[in-house]
PDB file of C-alpha atoms in Angstrom:
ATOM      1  CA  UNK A 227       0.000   0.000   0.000  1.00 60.00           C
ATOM      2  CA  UNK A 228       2.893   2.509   0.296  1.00 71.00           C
ATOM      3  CA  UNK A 229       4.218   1.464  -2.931  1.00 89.00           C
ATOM      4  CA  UNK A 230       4.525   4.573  -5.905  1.00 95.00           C
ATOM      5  CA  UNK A 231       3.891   2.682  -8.924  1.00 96.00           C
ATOM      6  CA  UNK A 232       5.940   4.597 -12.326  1.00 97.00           C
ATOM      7  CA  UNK A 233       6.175   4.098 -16.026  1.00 96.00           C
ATOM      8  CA  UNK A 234       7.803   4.305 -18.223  1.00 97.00           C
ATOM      9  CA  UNK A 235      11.015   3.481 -17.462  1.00 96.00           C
ATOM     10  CA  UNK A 236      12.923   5.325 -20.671  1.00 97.00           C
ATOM     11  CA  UNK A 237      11.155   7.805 -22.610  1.00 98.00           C
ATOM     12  CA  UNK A 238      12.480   8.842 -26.160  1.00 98.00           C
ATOM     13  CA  UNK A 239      11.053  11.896 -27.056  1.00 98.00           C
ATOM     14  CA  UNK A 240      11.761  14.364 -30.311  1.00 97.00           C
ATOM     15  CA  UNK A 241      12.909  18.241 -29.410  1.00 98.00           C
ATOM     16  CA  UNK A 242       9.622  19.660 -29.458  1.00 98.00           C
ATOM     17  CA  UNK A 243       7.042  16.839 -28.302  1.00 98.00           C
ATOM     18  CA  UNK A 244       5.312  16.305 -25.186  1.00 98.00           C
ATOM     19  CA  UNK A 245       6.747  13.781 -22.784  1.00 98.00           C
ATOM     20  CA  UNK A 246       4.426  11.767 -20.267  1.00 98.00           C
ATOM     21  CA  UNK A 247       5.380  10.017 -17.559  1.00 98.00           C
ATOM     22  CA  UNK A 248       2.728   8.125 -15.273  1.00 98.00           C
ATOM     23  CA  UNK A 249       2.028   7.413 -11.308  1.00 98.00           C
ATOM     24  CA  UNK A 250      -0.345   5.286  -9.504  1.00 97.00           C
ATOM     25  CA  UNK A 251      -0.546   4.979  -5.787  1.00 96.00           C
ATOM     26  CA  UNK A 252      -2.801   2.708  -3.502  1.00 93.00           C
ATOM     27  CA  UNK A 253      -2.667   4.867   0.079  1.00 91.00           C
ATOM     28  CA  UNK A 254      -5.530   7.271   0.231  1.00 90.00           C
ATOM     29  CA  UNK A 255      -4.072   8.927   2.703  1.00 89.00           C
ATOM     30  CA  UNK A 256      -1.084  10.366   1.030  1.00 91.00           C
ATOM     31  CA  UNK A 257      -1.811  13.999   0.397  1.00 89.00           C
ATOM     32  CA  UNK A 258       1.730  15.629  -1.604  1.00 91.00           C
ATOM     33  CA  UNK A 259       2.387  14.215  -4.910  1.00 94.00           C
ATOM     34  CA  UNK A 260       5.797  16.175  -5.959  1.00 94.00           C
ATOM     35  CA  UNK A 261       8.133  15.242  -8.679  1.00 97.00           C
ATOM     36  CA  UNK A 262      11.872  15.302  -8.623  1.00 97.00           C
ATOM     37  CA  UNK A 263      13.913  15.934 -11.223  1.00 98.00           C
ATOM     38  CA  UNK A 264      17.297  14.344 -11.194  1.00 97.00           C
ATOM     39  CA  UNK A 265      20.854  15.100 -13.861  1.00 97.00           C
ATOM     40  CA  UNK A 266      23.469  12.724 -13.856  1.00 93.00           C
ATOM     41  CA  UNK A 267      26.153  13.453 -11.357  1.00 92.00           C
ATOM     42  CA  UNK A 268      23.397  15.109  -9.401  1.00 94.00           C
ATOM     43  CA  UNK A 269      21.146  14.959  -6.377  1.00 96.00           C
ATOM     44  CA  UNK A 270      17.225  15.205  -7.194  1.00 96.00           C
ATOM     45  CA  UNK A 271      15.530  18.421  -6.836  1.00 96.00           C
ATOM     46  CA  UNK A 272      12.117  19.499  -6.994  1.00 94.00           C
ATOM     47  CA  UNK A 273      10.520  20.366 -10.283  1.00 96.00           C
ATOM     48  CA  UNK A 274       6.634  20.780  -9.628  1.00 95.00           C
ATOM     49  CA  UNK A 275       4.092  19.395  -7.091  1.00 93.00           C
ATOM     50  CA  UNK A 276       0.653  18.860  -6.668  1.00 92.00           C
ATOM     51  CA  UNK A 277      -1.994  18.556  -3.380  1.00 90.00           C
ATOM     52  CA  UNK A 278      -4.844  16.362  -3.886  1.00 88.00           C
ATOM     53  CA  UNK A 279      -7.316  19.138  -3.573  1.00 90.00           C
ATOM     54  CA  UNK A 280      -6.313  20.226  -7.244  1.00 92.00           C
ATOM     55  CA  UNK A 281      -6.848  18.352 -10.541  1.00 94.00           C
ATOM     56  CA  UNK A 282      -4.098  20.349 -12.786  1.00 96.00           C
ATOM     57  CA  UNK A 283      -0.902  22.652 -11.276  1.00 96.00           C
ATOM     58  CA  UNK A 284       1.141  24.075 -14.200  1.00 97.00           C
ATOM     59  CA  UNK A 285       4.427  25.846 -13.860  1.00 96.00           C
ATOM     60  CA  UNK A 286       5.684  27.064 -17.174  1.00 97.00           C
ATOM     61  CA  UNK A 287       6.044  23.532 -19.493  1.00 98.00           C
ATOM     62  CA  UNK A 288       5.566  21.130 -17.030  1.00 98.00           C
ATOM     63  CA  UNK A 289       2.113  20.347 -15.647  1.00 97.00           C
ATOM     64  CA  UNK A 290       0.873  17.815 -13.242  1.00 96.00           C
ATOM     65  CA  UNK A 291      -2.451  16.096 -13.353  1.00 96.00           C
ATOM     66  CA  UNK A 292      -3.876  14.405 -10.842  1.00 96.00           C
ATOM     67  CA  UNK A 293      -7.135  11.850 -11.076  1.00 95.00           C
ATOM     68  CA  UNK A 294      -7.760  11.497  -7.306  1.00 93.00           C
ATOM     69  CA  UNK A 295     -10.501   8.692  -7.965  1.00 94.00           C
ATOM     70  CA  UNK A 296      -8.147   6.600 -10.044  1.00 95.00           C
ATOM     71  CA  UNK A 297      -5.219   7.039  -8.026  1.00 95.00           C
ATOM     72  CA  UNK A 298      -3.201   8.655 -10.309  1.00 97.00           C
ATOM     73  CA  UNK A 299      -0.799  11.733 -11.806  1.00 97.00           C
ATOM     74  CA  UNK A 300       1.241  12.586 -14.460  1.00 98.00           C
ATOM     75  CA  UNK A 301       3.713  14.816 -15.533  1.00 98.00           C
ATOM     76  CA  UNK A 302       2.920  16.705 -18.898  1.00 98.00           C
ATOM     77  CA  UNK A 303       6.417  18.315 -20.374  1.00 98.00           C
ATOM     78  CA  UNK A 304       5.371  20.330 -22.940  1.00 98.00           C
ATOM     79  CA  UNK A 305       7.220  21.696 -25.995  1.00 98.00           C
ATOM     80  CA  UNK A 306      10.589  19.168 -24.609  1.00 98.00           C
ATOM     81  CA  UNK A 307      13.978  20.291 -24.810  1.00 98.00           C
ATOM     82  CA  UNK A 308      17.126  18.329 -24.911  1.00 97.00           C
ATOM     83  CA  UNK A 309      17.646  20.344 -21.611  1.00 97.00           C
ATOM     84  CA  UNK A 310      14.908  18.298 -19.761  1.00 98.00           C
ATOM     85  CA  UNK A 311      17.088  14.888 -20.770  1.00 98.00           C
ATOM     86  CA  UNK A 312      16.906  13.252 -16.823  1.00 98.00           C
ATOM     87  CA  UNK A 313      15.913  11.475 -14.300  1.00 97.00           C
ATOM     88  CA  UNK A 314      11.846  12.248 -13.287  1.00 98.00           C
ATOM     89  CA  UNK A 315      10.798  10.850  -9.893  1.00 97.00           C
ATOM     90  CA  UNK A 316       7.080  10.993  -8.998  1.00 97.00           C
ATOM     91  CA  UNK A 317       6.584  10.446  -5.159  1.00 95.00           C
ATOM     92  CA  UNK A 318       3.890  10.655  -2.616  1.00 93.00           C
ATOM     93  CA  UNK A 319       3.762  11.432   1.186  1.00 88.00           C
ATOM     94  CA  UNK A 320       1.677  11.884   4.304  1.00 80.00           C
ATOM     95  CA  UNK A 321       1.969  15.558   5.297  1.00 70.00           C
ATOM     96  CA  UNK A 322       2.199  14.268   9.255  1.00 66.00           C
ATOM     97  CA  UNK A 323       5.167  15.589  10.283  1.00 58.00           C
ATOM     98  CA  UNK A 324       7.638  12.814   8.887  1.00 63.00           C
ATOM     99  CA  UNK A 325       8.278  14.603   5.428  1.00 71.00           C
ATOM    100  CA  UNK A 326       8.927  10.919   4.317  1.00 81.00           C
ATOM    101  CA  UNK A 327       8.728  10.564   0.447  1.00 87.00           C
ATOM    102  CA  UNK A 328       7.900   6.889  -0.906  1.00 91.00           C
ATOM    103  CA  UNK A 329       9.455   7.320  -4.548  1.00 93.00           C
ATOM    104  CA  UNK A 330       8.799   5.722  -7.909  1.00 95.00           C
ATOM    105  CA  UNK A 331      11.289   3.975  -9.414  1.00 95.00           C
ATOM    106  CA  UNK A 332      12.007   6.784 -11.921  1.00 96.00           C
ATOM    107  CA  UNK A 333      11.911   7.108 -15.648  1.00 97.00           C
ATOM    108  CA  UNK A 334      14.989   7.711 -17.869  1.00 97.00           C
ATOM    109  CA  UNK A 335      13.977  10.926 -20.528  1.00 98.00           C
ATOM    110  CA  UNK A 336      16.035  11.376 -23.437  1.00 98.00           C
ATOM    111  CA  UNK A 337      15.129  14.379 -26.127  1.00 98.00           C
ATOM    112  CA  UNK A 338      16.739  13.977 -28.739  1.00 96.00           C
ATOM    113  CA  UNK A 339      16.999  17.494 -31.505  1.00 91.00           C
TER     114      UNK A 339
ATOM    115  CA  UNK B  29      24.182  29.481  -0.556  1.00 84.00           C
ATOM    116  CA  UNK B  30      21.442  26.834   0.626  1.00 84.00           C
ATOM    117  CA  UNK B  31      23.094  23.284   0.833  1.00 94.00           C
ATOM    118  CA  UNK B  32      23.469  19.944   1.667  1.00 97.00           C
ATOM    119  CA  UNK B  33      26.813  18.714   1.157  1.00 97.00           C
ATOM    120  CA  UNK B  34      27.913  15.293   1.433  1.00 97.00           C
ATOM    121  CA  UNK B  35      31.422  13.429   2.205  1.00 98.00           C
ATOM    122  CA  UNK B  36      33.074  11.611   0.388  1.00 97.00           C
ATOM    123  CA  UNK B  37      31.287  11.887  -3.353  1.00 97.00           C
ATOM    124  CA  UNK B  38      33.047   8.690  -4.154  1.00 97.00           C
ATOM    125  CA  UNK B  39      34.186   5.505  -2.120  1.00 97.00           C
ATOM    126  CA  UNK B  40      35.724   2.620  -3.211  1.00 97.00           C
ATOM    127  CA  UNK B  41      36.431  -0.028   0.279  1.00 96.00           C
ATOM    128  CA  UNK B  42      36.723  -3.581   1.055  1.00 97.00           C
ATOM    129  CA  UNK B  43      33.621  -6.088   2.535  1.00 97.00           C
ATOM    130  CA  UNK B  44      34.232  -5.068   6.437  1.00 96.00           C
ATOM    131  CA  UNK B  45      35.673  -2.222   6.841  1.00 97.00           C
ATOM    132  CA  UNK B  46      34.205   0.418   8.459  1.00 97.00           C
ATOM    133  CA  UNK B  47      33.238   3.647   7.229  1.00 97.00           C
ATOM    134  CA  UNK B  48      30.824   6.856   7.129  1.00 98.00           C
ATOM    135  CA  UNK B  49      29.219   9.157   5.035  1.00 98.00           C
ATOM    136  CA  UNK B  50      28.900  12.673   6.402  1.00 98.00           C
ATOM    137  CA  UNK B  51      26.178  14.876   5.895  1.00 98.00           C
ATOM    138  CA  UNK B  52      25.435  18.683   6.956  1.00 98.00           C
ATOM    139  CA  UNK B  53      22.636  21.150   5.774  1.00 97.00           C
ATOM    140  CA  UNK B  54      23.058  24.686   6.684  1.00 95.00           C
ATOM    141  CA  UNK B  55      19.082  25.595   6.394  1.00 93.00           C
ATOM    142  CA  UNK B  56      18.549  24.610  10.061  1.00 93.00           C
ATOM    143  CA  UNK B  57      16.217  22.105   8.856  1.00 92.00           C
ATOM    144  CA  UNK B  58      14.803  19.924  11.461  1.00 91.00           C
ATOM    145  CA  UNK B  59      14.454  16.497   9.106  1.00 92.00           C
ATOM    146  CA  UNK B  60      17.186  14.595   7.995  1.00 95.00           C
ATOM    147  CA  UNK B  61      17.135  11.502   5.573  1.00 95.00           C
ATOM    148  CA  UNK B  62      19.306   8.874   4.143  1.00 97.00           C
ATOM    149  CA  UNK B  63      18.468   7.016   0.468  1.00 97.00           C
ATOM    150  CA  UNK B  64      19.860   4.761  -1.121  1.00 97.00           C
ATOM    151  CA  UNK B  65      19.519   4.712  -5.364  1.00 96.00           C
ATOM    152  CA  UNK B  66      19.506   1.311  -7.572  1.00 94.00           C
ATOM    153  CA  UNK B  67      19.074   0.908 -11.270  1.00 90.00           C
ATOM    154  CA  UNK B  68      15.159   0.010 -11.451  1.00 88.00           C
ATOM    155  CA  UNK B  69      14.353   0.440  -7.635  1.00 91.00           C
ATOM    156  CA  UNK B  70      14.296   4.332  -7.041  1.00 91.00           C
ATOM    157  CA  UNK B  71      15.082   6.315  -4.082  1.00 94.00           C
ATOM    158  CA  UNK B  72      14.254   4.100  -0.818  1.00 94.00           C
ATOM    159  CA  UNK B  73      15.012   5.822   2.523  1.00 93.00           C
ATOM    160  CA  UNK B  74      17.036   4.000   4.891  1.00 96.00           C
ATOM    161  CA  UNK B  75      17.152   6.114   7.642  1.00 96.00           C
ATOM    162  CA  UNK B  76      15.121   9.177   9.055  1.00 94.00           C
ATOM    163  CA  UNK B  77      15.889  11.977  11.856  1.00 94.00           C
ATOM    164  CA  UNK B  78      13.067  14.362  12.632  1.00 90.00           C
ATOM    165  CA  UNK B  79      15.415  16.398  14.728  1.00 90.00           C
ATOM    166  CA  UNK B  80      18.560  16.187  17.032  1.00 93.00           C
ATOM    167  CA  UNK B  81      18.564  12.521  19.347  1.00 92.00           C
ATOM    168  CA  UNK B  82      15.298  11.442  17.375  1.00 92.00           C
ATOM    169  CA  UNK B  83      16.174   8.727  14.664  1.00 94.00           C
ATOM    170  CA  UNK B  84      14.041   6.271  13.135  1.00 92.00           C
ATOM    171  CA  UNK B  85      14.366   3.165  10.549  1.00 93.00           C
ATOM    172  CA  UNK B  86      13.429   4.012   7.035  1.00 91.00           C
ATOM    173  CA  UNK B  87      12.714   1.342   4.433  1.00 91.00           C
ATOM    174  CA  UNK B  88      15.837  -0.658   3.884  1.00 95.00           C
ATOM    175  CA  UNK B  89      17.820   0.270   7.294  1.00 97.00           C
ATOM    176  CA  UNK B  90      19.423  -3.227   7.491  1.00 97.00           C
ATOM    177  CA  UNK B  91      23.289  -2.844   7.768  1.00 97.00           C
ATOM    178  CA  UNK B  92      23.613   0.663   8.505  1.00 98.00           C
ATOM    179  CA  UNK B  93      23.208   2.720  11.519  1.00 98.00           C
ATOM    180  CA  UNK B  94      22.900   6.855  11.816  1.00 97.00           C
ATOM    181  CA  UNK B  95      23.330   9.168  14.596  1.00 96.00           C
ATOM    182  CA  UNK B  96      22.163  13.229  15.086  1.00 97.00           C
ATOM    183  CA  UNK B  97      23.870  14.513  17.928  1.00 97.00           C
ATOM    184  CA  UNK B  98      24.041  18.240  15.806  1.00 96.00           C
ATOM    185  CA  UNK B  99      20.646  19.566  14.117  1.00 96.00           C
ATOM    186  CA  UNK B 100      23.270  19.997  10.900  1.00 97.00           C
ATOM    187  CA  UNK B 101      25.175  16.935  10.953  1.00 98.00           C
ATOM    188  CA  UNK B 102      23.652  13.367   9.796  1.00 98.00           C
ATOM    189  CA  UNK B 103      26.042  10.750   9.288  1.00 98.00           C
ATOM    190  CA  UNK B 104      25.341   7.155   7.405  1.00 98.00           C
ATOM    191  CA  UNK B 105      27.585   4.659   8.935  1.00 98.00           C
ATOM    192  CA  UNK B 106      28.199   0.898   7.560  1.00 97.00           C
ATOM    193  CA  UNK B 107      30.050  -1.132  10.246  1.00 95.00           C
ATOM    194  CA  UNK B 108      30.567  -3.585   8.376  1.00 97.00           C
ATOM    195  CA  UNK B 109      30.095  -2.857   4.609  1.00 97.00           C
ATOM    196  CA  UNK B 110      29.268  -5.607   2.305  1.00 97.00           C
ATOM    197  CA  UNK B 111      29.381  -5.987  -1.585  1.00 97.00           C
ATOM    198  CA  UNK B 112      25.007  -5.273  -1.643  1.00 97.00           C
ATOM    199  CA  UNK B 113      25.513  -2.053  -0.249  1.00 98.00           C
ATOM    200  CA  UNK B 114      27.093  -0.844  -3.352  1.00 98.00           C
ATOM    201  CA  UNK B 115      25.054   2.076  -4.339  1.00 98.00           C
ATOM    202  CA  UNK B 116      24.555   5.686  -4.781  1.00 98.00           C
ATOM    203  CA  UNK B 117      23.861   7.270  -0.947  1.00 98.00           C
ATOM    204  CA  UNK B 118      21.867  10.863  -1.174  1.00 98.00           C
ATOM    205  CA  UNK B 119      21.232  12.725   2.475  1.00 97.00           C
ATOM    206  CA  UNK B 120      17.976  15.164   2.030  1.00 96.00           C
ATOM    207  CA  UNK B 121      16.272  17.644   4.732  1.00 94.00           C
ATOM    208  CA  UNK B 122      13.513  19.654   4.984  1.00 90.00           C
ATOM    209  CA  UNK B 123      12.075  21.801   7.062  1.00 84.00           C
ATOM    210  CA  UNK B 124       9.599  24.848   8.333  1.00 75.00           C
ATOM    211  CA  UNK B 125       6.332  24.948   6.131  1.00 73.00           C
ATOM    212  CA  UNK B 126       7.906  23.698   3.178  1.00 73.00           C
ATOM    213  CA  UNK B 127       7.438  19.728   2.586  1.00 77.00           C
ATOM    214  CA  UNK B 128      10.205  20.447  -0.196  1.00 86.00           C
ATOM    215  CA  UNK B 129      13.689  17.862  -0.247  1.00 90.00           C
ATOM    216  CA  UNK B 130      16.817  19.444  -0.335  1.00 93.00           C
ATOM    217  CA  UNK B 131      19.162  16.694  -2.029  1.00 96.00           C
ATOM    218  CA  UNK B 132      23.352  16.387  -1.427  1.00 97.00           C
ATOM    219  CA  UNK B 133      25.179  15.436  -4.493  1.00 96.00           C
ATOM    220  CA  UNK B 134      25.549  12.048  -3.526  1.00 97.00           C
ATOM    221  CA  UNK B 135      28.005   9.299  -2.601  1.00 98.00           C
ATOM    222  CA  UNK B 136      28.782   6.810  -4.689  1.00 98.00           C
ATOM    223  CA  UNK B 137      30.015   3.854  -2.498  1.00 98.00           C
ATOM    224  CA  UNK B 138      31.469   0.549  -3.980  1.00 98.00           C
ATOM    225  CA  UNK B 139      32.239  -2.575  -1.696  1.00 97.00           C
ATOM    226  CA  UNK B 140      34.520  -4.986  -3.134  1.00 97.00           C
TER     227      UNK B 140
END
């Protein structure tokens, strides 16, 4: 029940396209949903993240959307640049005090020009 | 400049031989965290510390042991280091309102 279920694992996207990348969670009570953003050599950092009280958050190209009945988000990059080539962690957590992020298992972007 | 920092990046030992992994965030954030990253397993926490003396057992704590004796400071330690704990090791904290991670740079640990 605390598992973060991601896919893809590698995306392969054009310069240009939108990239996708999926979540699906079983514990109702997790109520953050951020993803991190990770470039080789580097620790993850935050890109974007989403409460469940909100169906869509949007910060510049990237938007998360978030289907609280299904148990699911996503991470919509739009117009992708060979910039965003990383790492993309979705995670979830119980806002109780812990701060303790159960992560997916990641997905591997590539944008290729 | 907000950081975590993280010592060594990279570590090469032998199966038994002690070591540890230093970690220190000057944002005077109260939570602390260990993770361990593997190729098709993700970020799993192996150790938590909500604040100074106050430690708890992540995920996959089996084999290493932690200590917060400073509200910075957050060591990993592996008393006895075997070839399965050959990973990448990121500290995080967090604190105040924000539920945001701060990441270090990483360790990359191999145990021959």
């Amino acid at each position: 029940q605390q598992q973060v279920k991601q896919s893809p694992q590698s995306l392969i996207v054009q310069k240009g396209g939108i990239s996708i990348i999926n979540c699906a969670y079983e514990n109702t009570a997790f109520d953050y949903f951020p993803w991190y953003q990770q470039f080789p050599g580097k620790g993850p950092a935050l890109l974007i993240a989403i409460r469940p009280d909100v169906s869509e958050k949007k910060e510049g190209r990237f938007t998360i959307s978030f289907n609280k009945s299904a148990k699911q988000f996503s991470l919509h990059i739009m117009d992708s640049q060979p910039g965003d080539s990383a790492t993309y962690f979705c995670a979830a957590s119980i806002r109780t005090g812990t701060d303790k992020l159960i992560f997916g298992t990641g997905t591997r972007l590539q944008v290729f020009p | 400049e907000a950081q975590v920092t993280q010592n060594p990046r990279y570590l090469i030992t032998v199966t038994g031989k002690k070591l540890t992994v230093t970690c220190s965030q000057n944002m005077n954030h109260e939570y602390m965290s260990w993770y361990r990253q593997d190729p098709g397993l993700g970020l799993r926490q192996i150790y938590y510390s909500m604040n100074v003396e106050v430690t708890d057992k992540g995920d996959v704590p089996e084999g290493y042991k932690v200590s917060r004796k400073e509200k910075r400071n957050f060591p990993l330690i592996l008393e006895s280091p075997s070839p399965n704990q050959t990973s990448l090791y990121f500290c995080a904290s967090s604190g105040g309102l924000s539920y945001e991670q701060y990441f270090g740079p990483g360790t990359r640990l191999t145990v021959t």
